[in-house]
């Protein structure tokens, strides 16, 4: 009888869970609610994966400190600051509703709610990244 090695089973299960989670967290075409919102915003405004920006410079990714290395890193710093200035406590699992199409995004949560504030931070971030030049040399680089 054929059996998958343990690593293959774990990889297959992980892939399946990722696909299911993506299906659950994404809304109808063009709109989303959930964890994938920031990724959708980044892709809409830059054409890049959000993974390209993770661990970019000193502020893109978790944490941050020091002097930003360029305009992209300053966008990440401003995004962190924006989250800090909202009237609510934002986690990485803040549920926001957004519509993205034709190169722009619109926040759908009611104005004045924590969700709308978080979404607005994400849209401003996307617009900032769109204006900034991505430098591959700054990936995993913070002097």
XYZ file of C-alpha atoms in Angstrom:
143
model
C 0.000 0.000 0.000
C 1.269 3.485 -0.935
C 1.587 6.117 1.792
C 2.800 9.686 1.699
C 5.894 10.494 3.729
C 5.034 12.547 6.834
C 6.497 15.767 5.353
C 4.369 15.400 2.215
C 1.243 14.888 4.343
C 1.974 18.006 6.379
C 2.705 20.042 3.235
C -0.504 18.846 1.576
C -2.551 19.630 4.695
C -0.937 23.066 5.028
C -1.668 23.883 1.375
C -5.278 22.734 1.720
C -5.794 24.820 4.870
C -4.289 27.872 3.170
C -6.643 27.503 0.208
C -9.672 26.997 2.449
C -8.729 29.987 4.619
C -8.287 32.115 1.509
C -11.730 31.108 0.291
C -13.336 31.861 3.646
C -11.585 35.195 4.166
C -12.132 36.532 0.654
C -15.442 37.986 -0.375
C -16.906 38.245 -3.851
C -14.727 39.245 -6.796
C -13.149 42.610 -6.139
C -14.104 42.885 -2.480
C -12.657 41.211 0.560
C -13.139 41.093 4.277
C -10.407 39.819 6.513
C -6.768 38.953 6.676
C -6.104 39.277 2.968
C -7.092 42.958 2.774
C -3.605 44.481 3.107
C -2.199 42.011 0.588
C -4.973 42.955 -1.843
C -4.282 46.671 -1.354
C -0.542 46.247 -1.953
C -1.107 44.140 -5.066
C -3.703 46.573 -6.429
C -1.490 49.632 -6.047
C 1.927 48.143 -6.835
C 1.392 44.944 -8.815
C 3.686 43.242 -6.294
C 3.089 40.620 -3.641
C 2.996 41.841 -0.062
C 5.801 39.341 0.580
C 8.102 41.613 -1.446
C 7.672 44.242 1.257
C 8.019 41.976 4.289
C 11.428 42.551 5.925
C 12.156 45.431 3.526
C 14.261 48.150 5.124
C 13.827 48.997 8.794
C 10.029 49.370 9.054
C 8.373 46.940 6.631
C 7.299 43.862 8.558
C 6.905 43.394 12.298
C 8.417 46.050 14.499
C 10.592 48.817 13.194
C 13.209 51.283 14.294
C 16.072 53.419 13.152
C 16.196 55.535 10.035
C 14.103 54.458 7.026
C 16.339 53.417 4.117
C 14.179 54.920 1.339
C 10.681 56.051 0.323
C 9.231 52.520 0.539
C 10.529 52.172 4.089
C 9.077 55.608 4.935
C 5.700 54.343 3.656
C 5.967 51.409 6.066
C 6.916 53.752 8.910
C 3.925 55.987 8.114
C 1.644 52.918 7.974
C 2.832 51.820 11.421
C 2.251 55.357 12.722
C -1.211 55.480 11.115
C -2.257 52.295 12.905
C -0.934 53.770 16.148
C -3.008 56.935 15.699
C -6.348 55.192 15.177
C -8.971 55.404 17.898
C -8.979 51.655 18.372
C -6.579 48.855 19.184
C -5.662 47.218 15.874
C -4.438 43.656 15.648
C -3.206 41.743 12.642
C -6.698 40.237 12.477
C -8.739 43.438 12.195
C -11.675 42.646 9.931
C -12.103 45.355 7.330
C -14.179 45.397 4.180
C -12.662 46.847 1.049
C -13.334 46.962 -2.674
C -10.343 47.011 -5.034
C -10.557 47.341 -8.821
C -8.937 49.234 -11.680
C -5.891 50.245 -9.646
C -7.593 51.734 -6.594
C -9.320 50.603 -3.392
C -12.304 51.929 -1.434
C -13.086 51.202 2.217
C -16.637 49.908 2.678
C -16.939 49.905 6.472
C -18.893 52.834 7.968
C -16.869 56.027 8.447
C -15.870 56.511 12.074
C -15.507 52.805 12.844
C -12.233 51.163 13.805
C -12.495 49.020 10.686
C -12.756 52.081 8.437
C -9.792 53.724 10.160
C -7.655 50.586 9.711
C -8.734 50.266 6.094
C -7.901 53.933 5.442
C -4.394 53.328 6.809
C -4.015 50.415 4.390
C -5.266 52.418 1.379
C -2.957 55.351 2.209
C -0.135 52.818 2.485
C -0.932 51.385 -0.950
C -1.012 54.864 -2.481
C 2.328 55.691 -0.848
C 3.943 52.474 -2.122
C 2.630 53.224 -5.606
C 4.623 56.490 -5.628
C 7.780 54.930 -4.144
C 10.536 53.090 -6.023
C 11.056 49.476 -4.892
C 14.763 48.662 -4.493
C 15.449 44.889 -4.234
C 18.741 45.678 -2.456
C 16.727 46.886 0.556
C 14.989 43.540 1.102
C 16.311 42.149 4.415
C 18.451 45.278 4.825
C 18.403 47.687 7.765
C 21.783 49.277 8.544
